Tab-separated table of C-alpha atoms in Angstrom:
chain	number	residue	atom	x	y	z
A	1	UNK	CA	18.112	51.966	-21.814
A	2	UNK	CA	15.130	51.765	-24.106
A	3	UNK	CA	12.293	53.647	-22.421
A	4	UNK	CA	9.021	51.741	-21.994
A	5	UNK	CA	5.921	53.374	-23.398
A	6	UNK	CA	3.597	52.329	-20.575
A	7	UNK	CA	3.489	51.138	-16.977
A	8	UNK	CA	6.206	48.719	-15.898
A	9	UNK	CA	4.759	47.518	-12.601
A	10	UNK	CA	1.249	47.345	-11.225
A	11	UNK	CA	1.180	44.241	-8.986
A	12	UNK	CA	-2.403	44.224	-7.736
A	13	UNK	CA	-1.695	42.708	-4.336
A	14	UNK	CA	0.788	45.486	-3.612
A	15	UNK	CA	-1.612	48.213	-4.721
A	16	UNK	CA	-4.487	46.711	-2.746
A	17	UNK	CA	-2.542	46.208	0.474
A	18	UNK	CA	-2.925	42.427	0.356
A	19	UNK	CA	-0.301	40.391	2.189
A	20	UNK	CA	0.842	37.348	0.247
A	21	UNK	CA	3.560	34.726	0.016
A	22	UNK	CA	5.177	33.992	-3.330
A	23	UNK	CA	5.406	30.244	-3.823
A	24	UNK	CA	7.491	29.012	-6.750
A	25	UNK	CA	7.492	25.294	-5.992
A	26	UNK	CA	4.572	22.940	-6.356
A	27	UNK	CA	2.661	21.940	-3.235
A	28	UNK	CA	-0.385	20.048	-2.056
A	29	UNK	CA	-2.941	21.472	0.334
A	30	UNK	CA	-6.636	21.083	1.190
A	31	UNK	CA	-8.291	23.682	-1.049
A	32	UNK	CA	-11.758	24.643	-2.169
A	33	UNK	CA	-12.566	25.841	-5.680
A	34	UNK	CA	-14.239	29.259	-5.753
A	35	UNK	CA	-16.723	29.415	-8.608
A	36	UNK	CA	-17.921	32.992	-8.226
A	37	UNK	CA	-17.186	36.262	-6.460
A	38	UNK	CA	-16.772	35.558	-2.774
A	39	UNK	CA	-19.143	37.278	-0.389
A	40	UNK	CA	-17.586	39.475	2.262
A	41	UNK	CA	-17.283	37.460	5.476
A	42	UNK	CA	-19.473	39.026	8.174
A	43	UNK	CA	-17.852	40.911	11.013
A	44	UNK	CA	-18.904	40.853	14.636
A	45	UNK	CA	-19.850	43.145	17.485
A	46	UNK	CA	-17.843	42.642	20.656
A	47	UNK	CA	-18.804	43.964	24.073
A	48	UNK	CA	-22.205	44.777	25.503
A	49	UNK	CA	-21.979	48.498	26.155
A	50	UNK	CA	-24.831	50.787	25.137
A	51	UNK	CA	-23.057	54.135	24.684
A	52	UNK	CA	-22.031	53.562	21.089
A	53	UNK	CA	-19.620	51.723	18.796
A	54	UNK	CA	-15.905	51.978	18.072
A	55	UNK	CA	-14.667	50.744	14.679
A	56	UNK	CA	-11.105	50.557	13.388
A	57	UNK	CA	-10.301	53.050	10.620
A	58	UNK	CA	-8.228	50.603	8.552
A	59	UNK	CA	-10.946	48.626	6.680
A	60	UNK	CA	-11.929	50.685	3.623
A	61	UNK	CA	-15.570	49.619	3.963
A	62	UNK	CA	-15.686	51.937	6.961
A	63	UNK	CA	-16.066	54.810	4.485
A	64	UNK	CA	-19.277	53.239	3.195
A	65	UNK	CA	-20.567	53.028	6.763
A	66	UNK	CA	-19.624	56.651	7.437
A	67	UNK	CA	-21.480	57.853	4.354
A	68	UNK	CA	-24.582	55.834	5.260
A	69	UNK	CA	-24.593	57.229	8.782
A	70	UNK	CA	-24.107	60.817	7.644
A	71	UNK	CA	-26.835	60.428	5.039
A	72	UNK	CA	-29.173	59.343	7.848
A	73	UNK	CA	-28.195	62.335	9.986
A	74	UNK	CA	-26.257	60.205	12.496
A	75	UNK	CA	-23.144	61.757	14.115
A	76	UNK	CA	-19.774	60.160	13.276
A	77	UNK	CA	-16.421	61.086	14.807
A	78	UNK	CA	-12.760	60.229	14.266
A	79	UNK	CA	-10.731	59.659	17.420
A	80	UNK	CA	-7.499	61.644	17.043
A	81	UNK	CA	-5.434	59.453	19.363
A	82	UNK	CA	-5.219	55.776	20.231
A	83	UNK	CA	-8.441	54.493	21.763
A	84	UNK	CA	-8.969	51.527	24.103
A	85	UNK	CA	-11.687	49.171	22.868
A	86	UNK	CA	-12.128	46.216	25.188
A	87	UNK	CA	-8.937	44.150	25.186
A	88	UNK	CA	-7.427	45.966	22.216
A	89	UNK	CA	-6.289	49.497	21.468
A	90	UNK	CA	-7.392	51.023	18.183
A	91	UNK	CA	-4.976	53.177	16.190
A	92	UNK	CA	-5.671	56.907	15.675
A	93	UNK	CA	-8.680	57.535	13.494
A	94	UNK	CA	-11.059	55.003	15.038
A	95	UNK	CA	-14.702	55.745	14.237
A	96	UNK	CA	-16.869	56.652	17.217
A	97	UNK	CA	-20.621	56.336	16.611
A	98	UNK	CA	-22.832	57.358	19.542
A	99	UNK	CA	-25.716	54.960	20.100
A	100	UNK	CA	-29.134	55.925	18.801
A	101	UNK	CA	-32.175	54.259	17.313
A	102	UNK	CA	-31.136	55.578	13.907
A	103	UNK	CA	-27.528	54.391	14.192
A	104	UNK	CA	-28.126	50.845	15.422
A	105	UNK	CA	-29.600	49.220	12.265
A	106	UNK	CA	-26.998	50.922	10.051
A	107	UNK	CA	-24.092	49.712	12.200
A	108	UNK	CA	-25.511	46.214	12.499
A	109	UNK	CA	-26.019	45.993	8.731
A	110	UNK	CA	-22.447	47.154	8.123
A	111	UNK	CA	-21.086	44.514	10.479
A	112	UNK	CA	-23.131	41.851	8.711
A	113	UNK	CA	-22.713	42.936	5.071
A	114	UNK	CA	-19.468	44.923	4.964
A	115	UNK	CA	-17.362	42.706	7.222
A	116	UNK	CA	-16.650	45.408	9.796
A	117	UNK	CA	-15.904	44.617	13.432
A	118	UNK	CA	-17.362	46.911	16.074
A	119	UNK	CA	-16.831	47.296	19.804
A	120	UNK	CA	-19.960	48.191	21.772
A	121	UNK	CA	-18.653	50.659	24.359
A	122	UNK	CA	-20.114	51.261	27.807
A	123	UNK	CA	-19.129	54.925	27.735
A	124	UNK	CA	-18.000	57.479	25.197
A	125	UNK	CA	-14.242	57.420	24.625
A	126	UNK	CA	-12.125	60.312	25.843
A	127	UNK	CA	-9.617	62.245	23.793
A	128	UNK	CA	-9.919	64.759	20.981
A	129	UNK	CA	-12.320	63.995	18.160
A	130	UNK	CA	-12.959	65.225	14.624
A	131	UNK	CA	-16.663	65.514	13.878
A	132	UNK	CA	-17.441	64.454	10.325
A	133	UNK	CA	-20.053	66.304	8.303
A	134	UNK	CA	-21.974	65.315	5.184
A	135	UNK	CA	-19.771	66.455	2.316
A	136	UNK	CA	-20.851	67.945	-0.996
A	137	UNK	CA	-18.236	66.672	-3.417
A	138	UNK	CA	-17.634	68.146	-6.851
A	139	UNK	CA	-15.692	65.849	-9.197
A	140	UNK	CA	-14.243	67.901	-12.023
A	141	UNK	CA	-14.463	66.544	-15.573
A	142	UNK	CA	-14.424	67.892	-19.127
A	143	UNK	CA	-16.265	67.489	-22.410
A	144	UNK	CA	-15.133	64.250	-24.031
A	145	UNK	CA	-14.331	62.748	-20.657
A	146	UNK	CA	-11.278	62.217	-18.494
A	147	UNK	CA	-10.357	58.589	-17.935
A	148	UNK	CA	-8.827	59.335	-14.539
A	149	UNK	CA	-11.893	61.309	-13.486
A	150	UNK	CA	-14.086	58.429	-14.661
A	151	UNK	CA	-12.269	55.911	-12.486
A	152	UNK	CA	-12.446	58.320	-9.542
A	153	UNK	CA	-16.167	58.674	-10.172
A	154	UNK	CA	-16.606	54.896	-10.076
A	155	UNK	CA	-14.777	54.688	-6.754
A	156	UNK	CA	-16.927	57.457	-5.255
A	157	UNK	CA	-20.010	55.547	-6.381
A	158	UNK	CA	-18.772	52.263	-4.904
A	159	UNK	CA	-18.090	53.886	-1.528
A	160	UNK	CA	-21.360	55.854	-1.584
A	161	UNK	CA	-20.000	59.396	-1.560
A	162	UNK	CA	-22.560	61.983	-2.636
A	163	UNK	CA	-21.046	63.922	-5.528
A	164	UNK	CA	-21.792	65.980	-8.599
A	165	UNK	CA	-19.743	66.011	-11.794
A	166	UNK	CA	-18.573	69.586	-12.407
A	167	UNK	CA	-17.420	71.153	-15.667
A	168	UNK	CA	-15.266	74.242	-16.316
A	169	UNK	CA	-18.193	76.553	-17.089
A	170	UNK	CA	-19.582	75.961	-13.587
A	171	UNK	CA	-16.166	76.563	-12.029
A	172	UNK	CA	-15.767	79.810	-13.964
A	173	UNK	CA	-19.183	81.011	-12.764
A	174	UNK	CA	-17.901	81.174	-9.168
A	175	UNK	CA	-19.909	81.091	-5.924
A	176	UNK	CA	-18.701	77.498	-5.587
A	177	UNK	CA	-19.340	77.295	-1.836
A	178	UNK	CA	-23.061	77.447	-2.585
A	179	UNK	CA	-22.924	73.907	-3.976
A	180	UNK	CA	-19.684	72.275	-2.821
A	181	UNK	CA	-17.505	71.635	0.211
A	182	UNK	CA	-14.674	69.951	-1.675
A	183	UNK	CA	-13.590	69.820	-5.319
A	184	UNK	CA	-11.560	66.897	-6.678
A	185	UNK	CA	-9.211	67.157	-9.655
A	186	UNK	CA	-8.071	63.811	-11.088
A	187	UNK	CA	-4.578	63.257	-12.402
A	188	UNK	CA	-5.157	64.258	-16.044
A	189	UNK	CA	-7.347	67.321	-15.472
A	190	UNK	CA	-4.724	70.088	-15.233
A	191	UNK	CA	-2.475	70.735	-18.256
A	192	UNK	CA	1.063	72.033	-17.862
A	193	UNK	CA	0.002	75.281	-19.565
A	194	UNK	CA	-3.196	76.802	-18.178
A	195	UNK	CA	-3.345	79.674	-20.634
A	196	UNK	CA	-6.485	79.781	-22.751
A	197	UNK	CA	-4.439	79.758	-25.957
A	198	UNK	CA	-2.853	76.425	-25.068
A	199	UNK	CA	-6.099	74.489	-24.622
A	200	UNK	CA	-7.048	71.825	-27.130
A	201	UNK	CA	-9.934	72.417	-29.460
A	202	UNK	CA	-13.551	71.527	-28.760
A	203	UNK	CA	-16.603	71.385	-30.984
A	204	UNK	CA	-18.708	74.455	-31.624
A	205	UNK	CA	-21.687	74.511	-29.204
A	206	UNK	CA	-24.255	74.421	-32.001
A	207	UNK	CA	-22.721	71.229	-33.370
A	208	UNK	CA	-23.601	69.120	-30.301
A	209	UNK	CA	-26.920	68.439	-28.508
A	210	UNK	CA	-28.030	71.249	-26.207
A	211	UNK	CA	-27.872	69.075	-23.079
A	212	UNK	CA	-24.092	68.675	-23.486
A	213	UNK	CA	-23.153	72.274	-24.209
A	214	UNK	CA	-22.629	73.123	-20.537
A	215	UNK	CA	-19.841	70.527	-20.526
A	216	UNK	CA	-17.692	72.581	-22.887
A	217	UNK	CA	-14.906	74.829	-21.659
A	218	UNK	CA	-11.406	74.672	-20.232
A	219	UNK	CA	-9.750	75.155	-16.865
A	220	UNK	CA	-7.701	78.313	-17.343
A	221	UNK	CA	-5.453	80.546	-15.290
A	222	UNK	CA	-7.399	83.730	-15.942
A	223	UNK	CA	-10.990	82.532	-15.459
A	224	UNK	CA	-10.973	79.334	-13.376
A	225	UNK	CA	-8.073	79.675	-10.954
A	226	UNK	CA	-9.340	82.916	-9.312
A	227	UNK	CA	-12.697	81.251	-8.595
A	228	UNK	CA	-10.998	78.207	-7.080
A	229	UNK	CA	-8.731	80.436	-5.017
A	230	UNK	CA	-11.737	82.324	-3.651
A	231	UNK	CA	-13.500	79.036	-2.887
A	232	UNK	CA	-10.589	77.720	-0.823
A	233	UNK	CA	-9.856	81.002	0.919
A	234	UNK	CA	-13.487	81.075	1.961
A	235	UNK	CA	-13.264	77.656	3.656
A	236	UNK	CA	-13.562	75.141	0.820
A	237	UNK	CA	-11.181	72.293	0.039
A	238	UNK	CA	-9.462	71.393	-3.219
A	239	UNK	CA	-7.978	67.908	-3.583
A	240	UNK	CA	-5.554	67.236	-6.409
A	241	UNK	CA	-4.377	63.810	-7.542
A	242	UNK	CA	-1.157	63.134	-9.449
A	243	UNK	CA	-0.148	65.772	-11.980
A	244	UNK	CA	-3.155	67.908	-11.003
A	245	UNK	CA	-0.836	69.329	-8.317
A	246	UNK	CA	-0.112	72.019	-10.941
A	247	UNK	CA	-3.369	73.602	-9.843
A	248	UNK	CA	-2.040	74.113	-6.309
A	249	UNK	CA	0.948	75.942	-7.778
A	250	UNK	CA	-1.323	78.081	-9.951
A	251	UNK	CA	-3.318	79.044	-6.842
A	252	UNK	CA	-0.177	80.238	-5.096
A	253	UNK	CA	0.006	77.394	-2.580
A	254	UNK	CA	3.582	76.678	-1.391
A	255	UNK	CA	4.242	73.581	-3.498
A	256	UNK	CA	7.891	72.862	-4.253
A	257	UNK	CA	8.297	70.130	-6.870
A	258	UNK	CA	11.625	68.382	-6.210
A	259	UNK	CA	11.904	67.317	-9.849
A	260	UNK	CA	11.952	70.831	-11.277
A	261	UNK	CA	15.265	72.553	-11.838
A	262	UNK	CA	16.091	76.188	-11.137
A	263	UNK	CA	14.751	76.987	-14.603
A	264	UNK	CA	11.404	75.405	-13.744
A	265	UNK	CA	11.921	72.571	-16.196
A	266	UNK	CA	11.504	68.857	-15.518
A	267	UNK	CA	14.554	66.588	-15.872
A	268	UNK	CA	15.253	64.793	-19.110
A	269	UNK	CA	13.846	61.282	-19.366
A	270	UNK	CA	17.405	59.953	-19.346
A	271	UNK	CA	17.819	61.386	-15.822
A	272	UNK	CA	14.382	60.638	-14.344
A	273	UNK	CA	11.690	58.394	-15.722
A	274	UNK	CA	9.092	56.373	-13.834
A	275	UNK	CA	6.304	55.750	-16.348
A	276	UNK	CA	4.260	53.597	-14.001
A	277	UNK	CA	5.623	51.640	-11.058
A	278	UNK	CA	4.748	50.760	-7.477
A	279	UNK	CA	6.953	52.640	-5.002
A	280	UNK	CA	7.281	52.239	-1.251
A	281	UNK	CA	6.454	55.125	1.074
A	282	UNK	CA	6.697	55.886	4.784
A	283	UNK	CA	3.474	56.986	6.447
A	284	UNK	CA	2.695	58.936	9.610
A	285	UNK	CA	-0.689	57.348	10.219
A	286	UNK	CA	-1.256	59.483	13.307
A	287	UNK	CA	-2.228	62.323	10.988
A	288	UNK	CA	-5.849	62.496	9.803
A	289	UNK	CA	-5.097	62.297	6.080
A	290	UNK	CA	-3.322	58.994	6.697
A	291	UNK	CA	-5.671	57.488	9.289
A	292	UNK	CA	-6.047	53.771	8.682
A	293	UNK	CA	-2.967	53.468	6.463
A	294	UNK	CA	-0.077	51.118	7.248
A	295	UNK	CA	3.234	52.614	8.358
A	296	UNK	CA	4.742	51.509	5.036
A	297	UNK	CA	2.441	51.807	2.046
A	298	UNK	CA	2.832	51.069	-1.640
A	299	UNK	CA	1.690	53.755	-4.078
A	300	UNK	CA	1.364	53.813	-7.861
A	301	UNK	CA	3.722	56.426	-9.283
A	302	UNK	CA	2.918	57.324	-12.876
A	303	UNK	CA	5.065	60.226	-14.135
A	304	UNK	CA	4.234	62.060	-10.918
A	305	UNK	CA	6.305	64.239	-8.559
A	306	UNK	CA	7.635	64.542	-5.042
A	307	UNK	CA	7.463	67.720	-2.968
A	308	UNK	CA	9.395	69.720	-0.414
A	309	UNK	CA	7.362	70.658	2.619
A	310	UNK	CA	7.198	74.269	3.799
A	311	UNK	CA	5.999	75.613	7.129
A	312	UNK	CA	5.749	73.693	10.380
A	313	UNK	CA	3.567	70.768	9.332
A	314	UNK	CA	5.044	67.298	9.638
A	315	UNK	CA	5.442	64.797	6.850
A	316	UNK	CA	2.307	62.731	6.158
A	317	UNK	CA	3.462	60.352	3.414
A	318	UNK	CA	7.026	60.498	2.132
A	319	UNK	CA	9.454	58.611	-0.056
A	320	UNK	CA	12.283	57.128	2.033
A	321	UNK	CA	15.885	58.304	1.789
A	322	UNK	CA	16.615	55.136	-0.155
A	323	UNK	CA	13.760	55.082	-2.656
A	324	UNK	CA	12.541	51.532	-3.208
A	325	UNK	CA	10.610	50.153	-6.176
A	326	UNK	CA	8.217	47.419	-5.062
A	327	UNK	CA	7.171	46.542	-8.615
A	328	UNK	CA	8.360	47.950	-11.922
A	329	UNK	CA	11.227	49.979	-13.305
A	330	UNK	CA	12.676	53.444	-12.694
A	331	UNK	CA	15.450	55.798	-13.779
A	332	UNK	CA	16.704	58.385	-11.290
A	333	UNK	CA	14.454	57.316	-8.453
A	334	UNK	CA	16.797	58.889	-5.872
A	335	UNK	CA	15.640	62.331	-7.005
A	336	UNK	CA	12.571	61.571	-4.879
A	337	UNK	CA	14.617	60.726	-1.767
A	338	UNK	CA	13.071	62.182	1.373
A	339	UNK	CA	10.430	64.121	-0.534
A	340	UNK	CA	6.767	64.259	0.391
A	341	UNK	CA	4.102	62.362	-1.519
A	342	UNK	CA	1.186	64.114	0.222
A	343	UNK	CA	0.761	67.740	1.287
A	344	UNK	CA	-1.877	69.416	3.468
A	345	UNK	CA	-1.692	73.126	2.673
A	346	UNK	CA	-3.875	75.599	4.610
A	347	UNK	CA	-4.965	78.366	2.243
A	348	UNK	CA	-7.031	81.147	3.764
A	349	UNK	CA	-9.881	79.513	5.694
A	350	UNK	CA	-9.689	76.310	3.633
A	351	UNK	CA	-7.014	73.967	2.387
A	352	UNK	CA	-5.412	72.486	-0.689
A	353	UNK	CA	-4.626	68.792	-0.298
A	354	UNK	CA	-2.055	67.456	-2.747
A	355	UNK	CA	-1.995	63.683	-3.319
A	356	UNK	CA	1.132	63.247	-5.415
A	357	UNK	CA	0.862	59.618	-6.597
A	358	UNK	CA	-2.084	58.208	-8.511
A	359	UNK	CA	-3.942	57.069	-5.405
A	360	UNK	CA	-6.869	55.743	-7.492
A	361	UNK	CA	-5.135	54.181	-10.523
A	362	UNK	CA	-8.061	52.676	-12.392
A	363	UNK	CA	-9.736	51.643	-9.128
A	364	UNK	CA	-6.892	49.208	-8.416
A	365	UNK	CA	-5.149	51.157	-5.628
A	366	UNK	CA	-7.440	50.028	-2.816
A	367	UNK	CA	-4.767	50.679	-0.197
A	368	UNK	CA	-3.798	54.262	-1.094
A	369	UNK	CA	-7.309	55.374	-2.120
A	370	UNK	CA	-7.963	55.908	1.589
A	371	UNK	CA	-5.848	59.060	1.268
A	372	UNK	CA	-8.495	60.480	-1.073
A	373	UNK	CA	-11.384	59.298	1.097
A	374	UNK	CA	-9.790	60.782	4.213
A	375	UNK	CA	-9.221	64.057	2.391
A	376	UNK	CA	-12.875	64.307	1.388
A	377	UNK	CA	-13.963	64.162	5.034
A	378	UNK	CA	-11.001	65.884	6.661
A	379	UNK	CA	-10.881	69.165	4.755
A	380	UNK	CA	-14.529	70.145	5.304
A	381	UNK	CA	-14.498	68.897	8.919
A	382	UNK	CA	-11.425	70.893	9.914
A	383	UNK	CA	-12.520	74.008	8.034
A	384	UNK	CA	-15.868	73.834	9.854
A	385	UNK	CA	-14.054	73.694	13.212
A	386	UNK	CA	-11.819	76.641	12.359
């Protein structure tokens, strides 16, 4: 077949986790015209307990609340197991916020403005918890700009994550733990060849304004990767999105790309080609990286990869044995059968978290972006415990 040059499927409702019915026939119904952006309907607080609040992990606005609480110095926890909350039971990952004078106005504002529902508990819930900590995020970019990094930056801003844009010169300088807990590499940040000779040209420093010269430089195997390896081994976290998984391989993490042959080469486009489509995945949402996700989740696959898991860890997000395209077009999709879409790889005292699909995709993937948001909290929290 003639290969398309761009994405073949990007159905927004599927990427955003919106349930809908497709109606092909005309119908009449009582409707109301919406003239502007709709305000988020307010949530509500149920119960009258005074010990604190339980909030479901599924609504993505919960990440905004978590960041506001942490910024104010208020403790926030994730419940590792199912948690009773009045007449309902919340899935693993429920937020537990102990009551305090500092917490109350932030929670109440989130219920009112962010549409979150909270349960006011009479006593602290039992079970194991993960204590979140304020995270210092470094979002890696380059001179001239990365579109994928730019969209990731916008999402971090919208969900109120504190972050700093980081360039290769800063990575090469090392001592990264002084400034960062987690470093994020967007899908177009890691080239297939990390040798210095393979990097594309940049302007001479003296030809650009002085304030931009620190943005110059390249991520390379000889200068950058050793500093990143030391950062992770010392307790830091690296999160890669999409094709940036090459960095995990360069760091020596046990990443097995199911698409690569014995010669290390990718298959020909006549054998495997998914230039941009929405694929279905199976999710173990009992695991922290997938807290709040549905058991079946759509992800945007854009010339990405699947992985074979090593070690004893269970699958977090995987492609089913019968790979299904929810929207778009694919050649050779069965090469992904049973492979993992997400990996959590302990590396020294820290971890490398590989998010195989494009979980951000131009800020459209509001369902799968939770994998990134969970990773930003989870890596530093677990490393701090260990």
